[in-house]
């Protein structure tokens, strides 16, 4: 092909680790044509990022590359650093997943934008600065004349990612590699960044390699898709073909991985199980004994919520909206005010001692399956820990039996109960966390983003597990998430939160089909591209 | 910034006050005194000495008196070196310690940071191992072993350098003391810098700099070095204060007239004012260098703000 | 369901997992430098603490005949000096030495006098450290000449002796005992103070934490080395005082580390999970906080022990360490420094033991840090 920009042939990447070599990329072939957008899709560990890192000479020091990657006919693999540096940042540029850390915190963004321009195009400092201001305007940073002298820490995540994009466009590159550029951002910001990229691509006509784990994003954005799994490209094709007619079972699975189904609401006369009225939580940060500025945060601002028996309320909102804080306040795990009732009991003033009695009925599952399991206890010990408090009469053998039962219930092999958390995968750990919650036979479980840290395909399994458990044990869920697709599949009632307040609430159908508030509509648009 | 400096200096005063008070009373409750000599003094002489030094007054009066004088910059007369005031003793010997300490500090800071960064860049290479072995040697071998051994080898056996004495303060006289004083600190700086450099080189923004085609030299010196220096800077304060106010060991081994000996001599002889003088000196140095470290932080990292 | 009942009826076998401790141990054992250092350290400890039981010379035993003799693997006395020693001994008894013959571990001597020789004179011959068990084997010339046989007392000084005629080897053993003991005890003192202070400050948090940390900050800016020197100078060079003083200044870092750890742990989700489970404060501290602070504390302890040994040696070097005839490596090094030109072994041997031990401790510390806190994973 005459217009082939990038041609990767038989690329292998290996990492040497103390426990042996890891073959991260296994002889893959990929091409990118001029001006086209290729999406590389895969779950974590599929080697999608490492392929591009290898191309750019950015592998970690224990990584080795073999094979060929020709950019405009020039072999990139094994290119001496001096020559590579004439391509990197000039003809090929990159933006990364972590906008918070990808910019040097110690320099003004103007200087960071100017640096590659001065190096690759020999611009003077003055000219580079002028161009930097232009670029900031291009990526829609307000007041670029002033912002050019900001430090990264003075900007939000979305703004930083815009600065990264400005930097990527500075030298009119042929190819832009975008490595999960929106994953770390809130959905509404995500949508804005994607919109910006699409617009710039139209205007400038550069080729983009878009690395993502999220098929939904890829669909709107790219011309061709390459699906990667465990270091191999399992399928490539035009985006329409892949979505309409996926050939490889893995692709089919990925496409089907979006959680489906709806939950029927409980009967109208189902009793109210957990109720919070006028719940209010404030934090103060900083300050303290010897001064310093205090920063008061009103995390939850006078919120009312009622959870019925058998109901699942989805609490939706972006980071900082107070949804997690609300969940914890209802479990009396932080210092909030307001009236909280559990069943017939008013627990708003209950002491730690009095709360212990209720604890087994109200459980919590966390987002991060790595952080929520004590690393020095076995899975079995973790799962049965609550029994020590709530059923102290059990013998060690009884507890072991209960652990086996709980393991089987969440779909884990009971033979692994003496293993430690680090020996399980993310999805398995989340199952352990769920087992720990349900072993106590609770009535309410607060699920704080239980699927957010997991790959899509695993997410779906966890969603199904949660649904089964609810049906089996008649559980009520308070499901906190920013992921609307998952929320829709699990909840029958939705609460939308923004800066500590409830902006809209209603049945799932109502919220998804006919959102009233602008903010809710923005969220929907960002998530489903409507 | 100026206001910050002033405020910090003001807030340091209580620290110095605590140091002075603690030292003063600790010393006085201890047995022995400056005039308990092996040959007892004539009672009359002793009486007049005590009166001259106010030792016949109640302790609290003496304390008040000392504080009052200290406020006026008067460190009082030495009890043992009776022809000198403490201020004179310190003024006479401090320049030697400062000269020696400044050289040692420069060698330790610049040498340590340079080889630490170099080792980090060549991580796990032969150079790295060699540098880090020297660093662990420097940390492990204290200067009271190093100084005599150096003096033995280079002065006694090889006769290349003088065994001690200040002489004209030239390189020949300074070389061994400076090395003895600097090497342990150099080793610490090298280790700290290597560690923070390795961590910084793995940071995302370094990856960005490399992805944008900046040459290694720029990546390291402009982007990595600045962040990597922060931990080394925090170690600078206590080290600078310790090195510049003289080292008992180095001064003793090489027979140098610095200020470091005075503390031990003063303490052994119960020369109350001399001990207090050196304590005040050290505290002031610590306070000043902690302040310098804070200012350096702000210079290195724009996120640090002082109002 | 049948599957489940089956599993429940079967003997509850389970795969044994690998705990973080097991992994750390594994990593440590694979670290050659650290393992070698551990062996070295054990050897030095056995040498110091066991050696004094086995070794024939006492650390404070003075051999006046062997003042500042250089190290040698051959026994003292050296043969060519024996005649002179016997001559002196015999003259002390106001007798004459006619002939002297040393063979291996025994000697024969012919001694004469103008008067008959008093048999008790043999006591004079036994007086020098070199000779022992002198007895008269034959009497000649009406007792004016006697033939004496005795043993030559072979003394081994593999490390030589000091300027007071004390064997350096047992002195190094005792010095090691003192240095290692002070190192461990002072570390223990700072461990107790630091962990308690840090854990309380971190776990209670809020205003208490603020006040406690402000106090630590003030202490940090005091010239503590000087307080230690002052304490030791003014209150005497007592063993307990030395390690108490050192321990009392070294706890600050420990408190900071433990506080930081506790604060981080408090925010970790598994601690919150334990709260949500209804565990009591004490259960959380015991089951979740303490096991997870042990790693960094262990690492810090291995850094602290050599630091304390260094500090103790520094005090000893200044002449402020334990009192003679007790000694520590620092005191021995100080003694060695003063006469390097003439008696270099007095510096070389103690300094070697000292440096080797510190090296070993440092490598073990590095190994433990890599094992317990692997960053490259």
PDB file of N, CA, C and O in Angstrom, chain A residues 288-290 328 352 356 359 363 366 368 371-372 374-377 385-386 388-390 400 404-405 408 415 417-420 422-423 436, chain C residues 3-4 7-8 12-21 23 210-211 214 269-270 272-273 275-281 287-288 291-292:
ATOM      1  N   UNK A 288      -5.784  22.521  61.295  1.00  0.00           N
ATOM      2  CA  UNK A 288      -5.350  21.753  62.439  1.00  0.00           C
ATOM      3  C   UNK A 288      -4.754  22.631  63.498  1.00  0.00           C
ATOM      4  O   UNK A 288      -5.049  23.829  63.568  1.00  0.00           O
ATOM      5  N   UNK A 289      -3.911  22.049  64.277  1.00  0.00           N
ATOM      6  CA  UNK A 289      -3.430  22.624  65.518  1.00  0.00           C
ATOM      7  C   UNK A 289      -2.772  23.994  65.353  1.00  0.00           C
ATOM      8  O   UNK A 289      -3.097  24.927  66.049  1.00  0.00           O
ATOM      9  N   UNK A 290      -1.858  24.095  64.420  1.00  0.00           N
ATOM     10  CA  UNK A 290      -1.071  25.316  64.338  1.00  0.00           C
ATOM     11  C   UNK A 290      -1.428  26.177  63.128  1.00  0.00           C
ATOM     12  O   UNK A 290      -0.601  26.907  62.606  1.00  0.00           O
ATOM     13  N   UNK A 328     -21.591   5.397  52.857  1.00  0.00           N
ATOM     14  CA  UNK A 328     -20.955   5.138  54.148  1.00  0.00           C
ATOM     15  C   UNK A 328     -21.733   5.790  55.287  1.00  0.00           C
ATOM     16  O   UNK A 328     -21.800   5.254  56.390  1.00  0.00           O
ATOM     17  N   UNK A 352     -20.863   2.760  68.815  1.00  0.00           N
ATOM     18  CA  UNK A 352     -20.148   1.671  68.135  1.00  0.00           C
ATOM     19  C   UNK A 352     -20.649   0.322  68.628  1.00  0.00           C
ATOM     20  O   UNK A 352     -20.845  -0.605  67.862  1.00  0.00           O
ATOM     21  N   UNK A 356     -22.765  -2.611  66.438  1.00  0.00           N
ATOM     22  CA  UNK A 356     -22.198  -3.928  66.131  1.00  0.00           C
ATOM     23  C   UNK A 356     -23.301  -4.949  65.858  1.00  0.00           C
ATOM     24  O   UNK A 356     -23.189  -5.790  64.998  1.00  0.00           O
ATOM     25  N   UNK A 359     -24.404  -4.510  62.350  1.00  0.00           N
ATOM     26  CA  UNK A 359     -23.401  -4.598  61.305  1.00  0.00           C
ATOM     27  C   UNK A 359     -23.600  -5.800  60.384  1.00  0.00           C
ATOM     28  O   UNK A 359     -23.404  -5.694  59.193  1.00  0.00           O
ATOM     29  N   UNK A 363     -23.895  -4.740  54.987  1.00  0.00           N
ATOM     30  CA  UNK A 363     -22.526  -4.994  54.573  1.00  0.00           C
ATOM     31  C   UNK A 363     -22.092  -4.064  53.446  1.00  0.00           C
ATOM     32  O   UNK A 363     -22.902  -3.389  52.826  1.00  0.00           O
ATOM     33  N   UNK A 366     -16.317  -3.076  48.321  1.00  0.00           N
ATOM     34  CA  UNK A 366     -15.575  -1.912  47.839  1.00  0.00           C
ATOM     35  C   UNK A 366     -15.234  -2.011  46.366  1.00  0.00           C
ATOM     36  O   UNK A 366     -15.308  -3.062  45.743  1.00  0.00           O
ATOM     37  N   UNK A 368     -12.100  -1.350  45.057  1.00  0.00           N
ATOM     38  CA  UNK A 368     -10.768  -1.849  44.739  1.00  0.00           C
ATOM     39  C   UNK A 368     -10.555  -3.220  45.354  1.00  0.00           C
ATOM     40  O   UNK A 368     -10.335  -3.336  46.549  1.00  0.00           O
ATOM     41  N   UNK A 371      -7.260  -3.418  47.386  1.00  0.00           N
ATOM     42  CA  UNK A 371      -7.078  -2.727  48.653  1.00  0.00           C
ATOM     43  C   UNK A 371      -8.019  -3.197  49.746  1.00  0.00           C
ATOM     44  O   UNK A 371      -7.777  -2.971  50.921  1.00  0.00           O
ATOM     45  N   UNK A 372      -9.111  -3.873  49.365  1.00  0.00           N
ATOM     46  CA  UNK A 372     -10.107  -4.147  50.387  1.00  0.00           C
ATOM     47  C   UNK A 372      -9.888  -5.496  51.076  1.00  0.00           C
ATOM     48  O   UNK A 372     -10.620  -5.849  51.978  1.00  0.00           O
ATOM     49  N   UNK A 374      -7.229  -7.730  53.287  1.00  0.00           N
ATOM     50  CA  UNK A 374      -6.011  -7.635  54.075  1.00  0.00           C
ATOM     51  C   UNK A 374      -4.954  -8.568  53.487  1.00  0.00           C
ATOM     52  O   UNK A 374      -5.178  -9.764  53.363  1.00  0.00           O
ATOM     53  N   UNK A 375      -3.794  -8.014  53.082  1.00  0.00           N
ATOM     54  CA  UNK A 375      -2.844  -8.819  52.310  1.00  0.00           C
ATOM     55  C   UNK A 375      -2.191  -9.953  53.096  1.00  0.00           C
ATOM     56  O   UNK A 375      -1.601 -10.842  52.495  1.00  0.00           O
ATOM     57  N   UNK A 376      -2.299  -9.925  54.416  1.00  0.00           N
ATOM     58  CA  UNK A 376      -1.587 -10.951  55.175  1.00  0.00           C
ATOM     59  C   UNK A 376      -2.507 -12.040  55.719  1.00  0.00           C
ATOM     60  O   UNK A 376      -2.106 -12.846  56.543  1.00  0.00           O
ATOM     61  N   UNK A 377      -3.755 -12.034  55.277  1.00  0.00           N
ATOM     62  CA  UNK A 377      -4.668 -13.086  55.713  1.00  0.00           C
ATOM     63  C   UNK A 377      -5.048 -13.951  54.521  1.00  0.00           C
ATOM     64  O   UNK A 377      -5.087 -13.480  53.387  1.00  0.00           O
ATOM     65  N   UNK A 385     -13.987 -13.685  58.745  1.00  0.00           N
ATOM     66  CA  UNK A 385     -13.638 -12.781  59.840  1.00  0.00           C
ATOM     67  C   UNK A 385     -14.885 -12.258  60.563  1.00  0.00           C
ATOM     68  O   UNK A 385     -14.913 -12.179  61.791  1.00  0.00           O
ATOM     69  N   UNK A 386     -15.917 -11.937  59.774  1.00  0.00           N
ATOM     70  CA  UNK A 386     -17.126 -11.410  60.397  1.00  0.00           C
ATOM     71  C   UNK A 386     -17.778 -12.395  61.349  1.00  0.00           C
ATOM     72  O   UNK A 386     -18.424 -12.001  62.322  1.00  0.00           O
ATOM     73  N   UNK A 388     -16.337 -14.239  63.430  1.00  0.00           N
ATOM     74  CA  UNK A 388     -15.693 -14.145  64.745  1.00  0.00           C
ATOM     75  C   UNK A 388     -16.476 -13.179  65.631  1.00  0.00           C
ATOM     76  O   UNK A 388     -16.604 -13.383  66.832  1.00  0.00           O
ATOM     77  N   UNK A 389     -16.996 -12.123  65.014  1.00  0.00           N
ATOM     78  CA  UNK A 389     -17.710 -11.118  65.788  1.00  0.00           C
ATOM     79  C   UNK A 389     -19.153 -11.548  66.028  1.00  0.00           C
ATOM     80  O   UNK A 389     -19.658 -11.446  67.137  1.00  0.00           O
ATOM     81  N   UNK A 390     -19.770 -12.038  64.944  1.00  0.00           N
ATOM     82  CA  UNK A 390     -21.212 -12.196  65.023  1.00  0.00           C
ATOM     83  C   UNK A 390     -21.666 -13.611  65.381  1.00  0.00           C
ATOM     84  O   UNK A 390     -22.797 -13.809  65.803  1.00  0.00           O
ATOM     85  N   UNK A 400     -14.702 -23.068  58.816  1.00  0.00           N
ATOM     86  CA  UNK A 400     -14.122 -23.567  57.573  1.00  0.00           C
ATOM     87  C   UNK A 400     -15.226 -24.055  56.634  1.00  0.00           C
ATOM     88  O   UNK A 400     -15.198 -23.788  55.432  1.00  0.00           O
ATOM     89  N   UNK A 404     -16.245 -22.707  52.908  1.00  0.00           N
ATOM     90  CA  UNK A 404     -16.387 -23.540  51.708  1.00  0.00           C
ATOM     91  C   UNK A 404     -17.710 -23.229  51.023  1.00  0.00           C
ATOM     92  O   UNK A 404     -17.781 -23.028  49.809  1.00  0.00           O
ATOM     93  N   UNK A 405     -18.755 -23.143  51.832  1.00  0.00           N
ATOM     94  CA  UNK A 405     -20.077 -22.872  51.291  1.00  0.00           C
ATOM     95  C   UNK A 405     -20.099 -21.501  50.590  1.00  0.00           C
ATOM     96  O   UNK A 405     -20.577 -21.371  49.456  1.00  0.00           O
ATOM     97  N   UNK A 408     -18.277 -21.504  47.310  1.00  0.00           N
ATOM     98  CA  UNK A 408     -19.018 -22.131  46.216  1.00  0.00           C
ATOM     99  C   UNK A 408     -20.128 -21.206  45.744  1.00  0.00           C
ATOM    100  O   UNK A 408     -20.425 -21.122  44.555  1.00  0.00           O
ATOM    101  N   UNK A 415     -11.117 -25.086  47.260  1.00  0.00           N
ATOM    102  CA  UNK A 415      -9.757 -25.569  47.533  1.00  0.00           C
ATOM    103  C   UNK A 415      -8.759 -24.416  47.606  1.00  0.00           C
ATOM    104  O   UNK A 415      -7.659 -24.569  48.125  1.00  0.00           O
ATOM    105  N   UNK A 417      -9.116 -21.725  49.350  1.00  0.00           N
ATOM    106  CA  UNK A 417      -9.422 -20.825  50.461  1.00  0.00           C
ATOM    107  C   UNK A 417      -8.226 -20.543  51.357  1.00  0.00           C
ATOM    108  O   UNK A 417      -8.246 -19.607  52.152  1.00  0.00           O
ATOM    109  N   UNK A 418      -7.172 -21.364  51.239  1.00  0.00           N
ATOM    110  CA  UNK A 418      -5.982 -21.052  52.032  1.00  0.00           C
ATOM    111  C   UNK A 418      -4.973 -20.210  51.266  1.00  0.00           C
ATOM    112  O   UNK A 418      -3.862 -19.995  51.722  1.00  0.00           O
ATOM    113  N   UNK A 419      -5.357 -19.757  50.095  1.00  0.00           N
ATOM    114  CA  UNK A 419      -4.457 -18.882  49.356  1.00  0.00           C
ATOM    115  C   UNK A 419      -4.598 -17.456  49.859  1.00  0.00           C
ATOM    116  O   UNK A 419      -5.571 -17.095  50.511  1.00  0.00           O
ATOM    117  N   UNK A 420      -3.612 -16.649  49.491  1.00  0.00           N
ATOM    118  CA  UNK A 420      -3.609 -15.246  49.911  1.00  0.00           C
ATOM    119  C   UNK A 420      -4.127 -14.364  48.783  1.00  0.00           C
ATOM    120  O   UNK A 420      -4.056 -14.743  47.611  1.00  0.00           O
ATOM    121  N   UNK A 422      -3.098 -11.950  47.032  1.00  0.00           N
ATOM    122  CA  UNK A 422      -2.272 -11.639  45.860  1.00  0.00           C
ATOM    123  C   UNK A 422      -2.209 -12.795  44.880  1.00  0.00           C
ATOM    124  O   UNK A 422      -1.713 -12.649  43.771  1.00  0.00           O
ATOM    125  N   UNK A 423      -2.695 -13.952  45.275  1.00  0.00           N
ATOM    126  CA  UNK A 423      -2.666 -15.106  44.372  1.00  0.00           C
ATOM    127  C   UNK A 423      -3.949 -15.226  43.541  1.00  0.00           C
ATOM    128  O   UNK A 423      -4.121 -16.205  42.826  1.00  0.00           O
ATOM    129  N   UNK A 436     -17.338 -12.402  51.603  1.00  0.00           N
ATOM    130  CA  UNK A 436     -17.189 -11.881  52.960  1.00  0.00           C
ATOM    131  C   UNK A 436     -18.462 -11.152  53.400  1.00  0.00           C
ATOM    132  O   UNK A 436     -18.852 -11.213  54.562  1.00  0.00           O
TER     133      UNK A 436
ATOM    134  N   UNK C   3     -23.356 -31.089  44.236  1.00  0.00           N
ATOM    135  CA  UNK C   3     -21.912 -30.831  44.217  1.00  0.00           C
ATOM    136  C   UNK C   3     -21.461 -30.257  45.551  1.00  0.00           C
ATOM    137  O   UNK C   3     -20.435 -30.628  46.107  1.00  0.00           O
ATOM    138  N   UNK C   4     -22.311 -29.349  46.059  1.00  0.00           N
ATOM    139  CA  UNK C   4     -21.942 -28.683  47.289  1.00  0.00           C
ATOM    140  C   UNK C   4     -21.937 -29.652  48.480  1.00  0.00           C
ATOM    141  O   UNK C   4     -20.990 -29.681  49.260  1.00  0.00           O
ATOM    142  N   UNK C   7     -18.928 -31.717  48.372  1.00  0.00           N
ATOM    143  CA  UNK C   7     -17.728 -31.022  48.829  1.00  0.00           C
ATOM    144  C   UNK C   7     -17.726 -30.901  50.349  1.00  0.00           C
ATOM    145  O   UNK C   7     -16.682 -31.002  50.990  1.00  0.00           O
ATOM    146  N   UNK C   8     -18.922 -30.708  50.898  1.00  0.00           N
ATOM    147  CA  UNK C   8     -18.988 -30.539  52.340  1.00  0.00           C
ATOM    148  C   UNK C   8     -18.707 -31.848  53.071  1.00  0.00           C
ATOM    149  O   UNK C   8     -18.230 -31.854  54.196  1.00  0.00           O
ATOM    150  N   UNK C  12     -12.020 -31.673  54.174  1.00  0.00           N
ATOM    151  CA  UNK C  12     -11.851 -30.318  53.670  1.00  0.00           C
ATOM    152  C   UNK C  12     -10.388 -30.017  53.364  1.00  0.00           C
ATOM    153  O   UNK C  12      -9.734 -29.254  54.068  1.00  0.00           O
ATOM    154  N   UNK C  13      -9.920 -30.608  52.306  1.00  0.00           N
ATOM    155  CA  UNK C  13      -8.545 -30.316  51.900  1.00  0.00           C
ATOM    156  C   UNK C  13      -8.530 -29.015  51.118  1.00  0.00           C
ATOM    157  O   UNK C  13      -9.475 -28.675  50.437  1.00  0.00           O
ATOM    158  N   UNK C  14      -7.431 -28.292  51.247  1.00  0.00           N
ATOM    159  CA  UNK C  14      -7.311 -27.051  50.494  1.00  0.00           C
ATOM    160  C   UNK C  14      -5.864 -26.840  50.123  1.00  0.00           C
ATOM    161  O   UNK C  14      -4.951 -27.268  50.838  1.00  0.00           O
ATOM    162  N   UNK C  15      -5.671 -26.173  49.004  1.00  0.00           N
ATOM    163  CA  UNK C  15      -4.320 -25.844  48.567  1.00  0.00           C
ATOM    164  C   UNK C  15      -3.719 -24.854  49.552  1.00  0.00           C
ATOM    165  O   UNK C  15      -4.389 -23.920  49.986  1.00  0.00           O
ATOM    166  N   UNK C  16      -2.472 -25.064  49.906  1.00  0.00           N
ATOM    167  CA  UNK C  16      -1.822 -24.120  50.803  1.00  0.00           C
ATOM    168  C   UNK C  16      -1.343 -22.927  49.992  1.00  0.00           C
ATOM    169  O   UNK C  16      -0.688 -23.090  48.969  1.00  0.00           O
ATOM    170  N   UNK C  17      -1.678 -21.739  50.423  1.00  0.00           N
ATOM    171  CA  UNK C  17      -1.248 -20.544  49.713  1.00  0.00           C
ATOM    172  C   UNK C  17       0.133 -20.094  50.163  1.00  0.00           C
ATOM    173  O   UNK C  17       0.674 -20.600  51.138  1.00  0.00           O
ATOM    174  N   UNK C  18       0.689 -19.169  49.410  1.00  0.00           N
ATOM    175  CA  UNK C  18       1.975 -18.601  49.786  1.00  0.00           C
ATOM    176  C   UNK C  18       1.720 -17.227  50.387  1.00  0.00           C
ATOM    177  O   UNK C  18       1.256 -16.331  49.699  1.00  0.00           O
ATOM    178  N   UNK C  19       2.035 -17.072  51.672  1.00  0.00           N
ATOM    179  CA  UNK C  19       1.774 -15.785  52.305  1.00  0.00           C
ATOM    180  C   UNK C  19       2.854 -14.796  51.891  1.00  0.00           C
ATOM    181  O   UNK C  19       3.897 -15.161  51.361  1.00  0.00           O
ATOM    182  N   UNK C  20       2.584 -13.524  52.179  1.00  0.00           N
ATOM    183  CA  UNK C  20       3.576 -12.489  51.864  1.00  0.00           C
ATOM    184  C   UNK C  20       4.858 -12.734  52.638  1.00  0.00           C
ATOM    185  O   UNK C  20       5.948 -12.482  52.161  1.00  0.00           O
ATOM    186  N   UNK C  21       4.709 -13.242  53.876  1.00  0.00           N
ATOM    187  CA  UNK C  21       5.913 -13.536  54.661  1.00  0.00           C
ATOM    188  C   UNK C  21       6.744 -14.598  53.972  1.00  0.00           C
ATOM    189  O   UNK C  21       7.961 -14.483  53.887  1.00  0.00           O
ATOM    190  N   UNK C  23       6.807 -15.310  50.877  1.00  0.00           N
ATOM    191  CA  UNK C  23       7.442 -14.763  49.686  1.00  0.00           C
ATOM    192  C   UNK C  23       8.646 -13.913  50.055  1.00  0.00           C
ATOM    193  O   UNK C  23       9.685 -13.963  49.400  1.00  0.00           O
ATOM    194  N   UNK C 210      -1.757  16.011  66.146  1.00  0.00           N
ATOM    195  CA  UNK C 210      -1.104  17.274  65.867  1.00  0.00           C
ATOM    196  C   UNK C 210      -0.123  17.670  66.946  1.00  0.00           C
ATOM    197  O   UNK C 210       1.014  18.035  66.666  1.00  0.00           O
ATOM    198  N   UNK C 211      -0.591  17.584  68.195  1.00  0.00           N
ATOM    199  CA  UNK C 211       0.259  17.980  69.315  1.00  0.00           C
ATOM    200  C   UNK C 211       1.467  17.052  69.417  1.00  0.00           C
ATOM    201  O   UNK C 211       2.606  17.492  69.572  1.00  0.00           O
ATOM    202  N   UNK C 214       3.950  17.760  66.682  1.00  0.00           N
ATOM    203  CA  UNK C 214       4.622  19.033  66.895  1.00  0.00           C
ATOM    204  C   UNK C 214       5.759  18.855  67.903  1.00  0.00           C
ATOM    205  O   UNK C 214       6.857  19.360  67.733  1.00  0.00           O
ATOM    206  N   UNK C 269      -8.817   0.235  52.570  1.00  0.00           N
ATOM    207  CA  UNK C 269     -10.194  -0.240  52.544  1.00  0.00           C
ATOM    208  C   UNK C 269     -10.403  -1.474  53.423  1.00  0.00           C
ATOM    209  O   UNK C 269     -11.484  -1.680  53.948  1.00  0.00           O
ATOM    210  N   UNK C 270      -9.359  -2.301  53.571  1.00  0.00           N
ATOM    211  CA  UNK C 270      -9.626  -3.493  54.374  1.00  0.00           C
ATOM    212  C   UNK C 270      -9.845  -3.170  55.838  1.00  0.00           C
ATOM    213  O   UNK C 270     -10.494  -3.932  56.554  1.00  0.00           O
ATOM    214  N   UNK C 272     -11.439  -0.371  56.726  1.00  0.00           N
ATOM    215  CA  UNK C 272     -12.827   0.079  56.707  1.00  0.00           C
ATOM    216  C   UNK C 272     -13.763  -1.122  56.626  1.00  0.00           C
ATOM    217  O   UNK C 272     -14.822  -1.164  57.278  1.00  0.00           O
ATOM    218  N   UNK C 273     -13.367  -2.100  55.835  1.00  0.00           N
ATOM    219  CA  UNK C 273     -14.175  -3.318  55.731  1.00  0.00           C
ATOM    220  C   UNK C 273     -14.328  -3.970  57.103  1.00  0.00           C
ATOM    221  O   UNK C 273     -15.396  -4.455  57.462  1.00  0.00           O
ATOM    222  N   UNK C 275     -14.212  -2.434  59.957  1.00  0.00           N
ATOM    223  CA  UNK C 275     -15.166  -1.617  60.696  1.00  0.00           C
ATOM    224  C   UNK C 275     -16.595  -2.014  60.343  1.00  0.00           C
ATOM    225  O   UNK C 275     -17.442  -2.216  61.200  1.00  0.00           O
ATOM    226  N   UNK C 276     -16.820  -2.108  59.020  1.00  0.00           N
ATOM    227  CA  UNK C 276     -18.164  -2.422  58.543  1.00  0.00           C
ATOM    228  C   UNK C 276     -18.604  -3.796  59.023  1.00  0.00           C
ATOM    229  O   UNK C 276     -19.786  -4.070  59.171  1.00  0.00           O
ATOM    230  N   UNK C 277     -17.623  -4.652  59.284  1.00  0.00           N
ATOM    231  CA  UNK C 277     -17.927  -6.003  59.754  1.00  0.00           C
ATOM    232  C   UNK C 277     -18.263  -5.981  61.239  1.00  0.00           C
ATOM    233  O   UNK C 277     -18.758  -6.963  61.781  1.00  0.00           O
ATOM    234  N   UNK C 278     -17.950  -4.880  61.901  1.00  0.00           N
ATOM    235  CA  UNK C 278     -18.255  -4.765  63.306  1.00  0.00           C
ATOM    236  C   UNK C 278     -17.119  -5.158  64.231  1.00  0.00           C
ATOM    237  O   UNK C 278     -17.323  -5.374  65.416  1.00  0.00           O
ATOM    238  N   UNK C 279     -15.902  -5.249  63.712  1.00  0.00           N
ATOM    239  CA  UNK C 279     -14.774  -5.571  64.581  1.00  0.00           C
ATOM    240  C   UNK C 279     -14.486  -4.393  65.507  1.00  0.00           C
ATOM    241  O   UNK C 279     -14.675  -3.226  65.136  1.00  0.00           O
ATOM    242  N   UNK C 280     -14.001  -4.708  66.707  1.00  0.00           N
ATOM    243  CA  UNK C 280     -13.700  -3.631  67.645  1.00  0.00           C
ATOM    244  C   UNK C 280     -12.361  -3.006  67.267  1.00  0.00           C
ATOM    245  O   UNK C 280     -11.586  -3.575  66.510  1.00  0.00           O
ATOM    246  N   UNK C 281     -12.127  -1.825  67.838  1.00  0.00           N
ATOM    247  CA  UNK C 281     -10.861  -1.132  67.580  1.00  0.00           C
ATOM    248  C   UNK C 281      -9.668  -2.025  67.839  1.00  0.00           C
ATOM    249  O   UNK C 281      -8.728  -2.084  67.065  1.00  0.00           O
ATOM    250  N   UNK C 287      -5.502  -7.422  64.325  1.00  0.00           N
ATOM    251  CA  UNK C 287      -5.585  -8.290  63.151  1.00  0.00           C
ATOM    252  C   UNK C 287      -5.155  -7.603  61.865  1.00  0.00           C
ATOM    253  O   UNK C 287      -4.709  -8.263  60.935  1.00  0.00           O
ATOM    254  N   UNK C 288      -5.329  -6.292  61.789  1.00  0.00           N
ATOM    255  CA  UNK C 288      -5.080  -5.634  60.504  1.00  0.00           C
ATOM    256  C   UNK C 288      -3.964  -4.600  60.536  1.00  0.00           C
ATOM    257  O   UNK C 288      -3.243  -4.453  59.565  1.00  0.00           O
ATOM    258  N   UNK C 291      -0.011  -6.452  61.912  1.00  0.00           N
ATOM    259  CA  UNK C 291       0.687  -7.304  60.938  1.00  0.00           C
ATOM    260  C   UNK C 291       1.202  -6.537  59.728  1.00  0.00           C
ATOM    261  O   UNK C 291       2.195  -6.912  59.141  1.00  0.00           O
ATOM    262  N   UNK C 292       0.542  -5.453  59.399  1.00  0.00           N
ATOM    263  CA  UNK C 292       0.964  -4.713  58.218  1.00  0.00           C
ATOM    264  C   UNK C 292       1.978  -3.622  58.499  1.00  0.00           C
ATOM    265  O   UNK C 292       2.506  -3.029  57.574  1.00  0.00           O
TER     266      UNK C 292
END
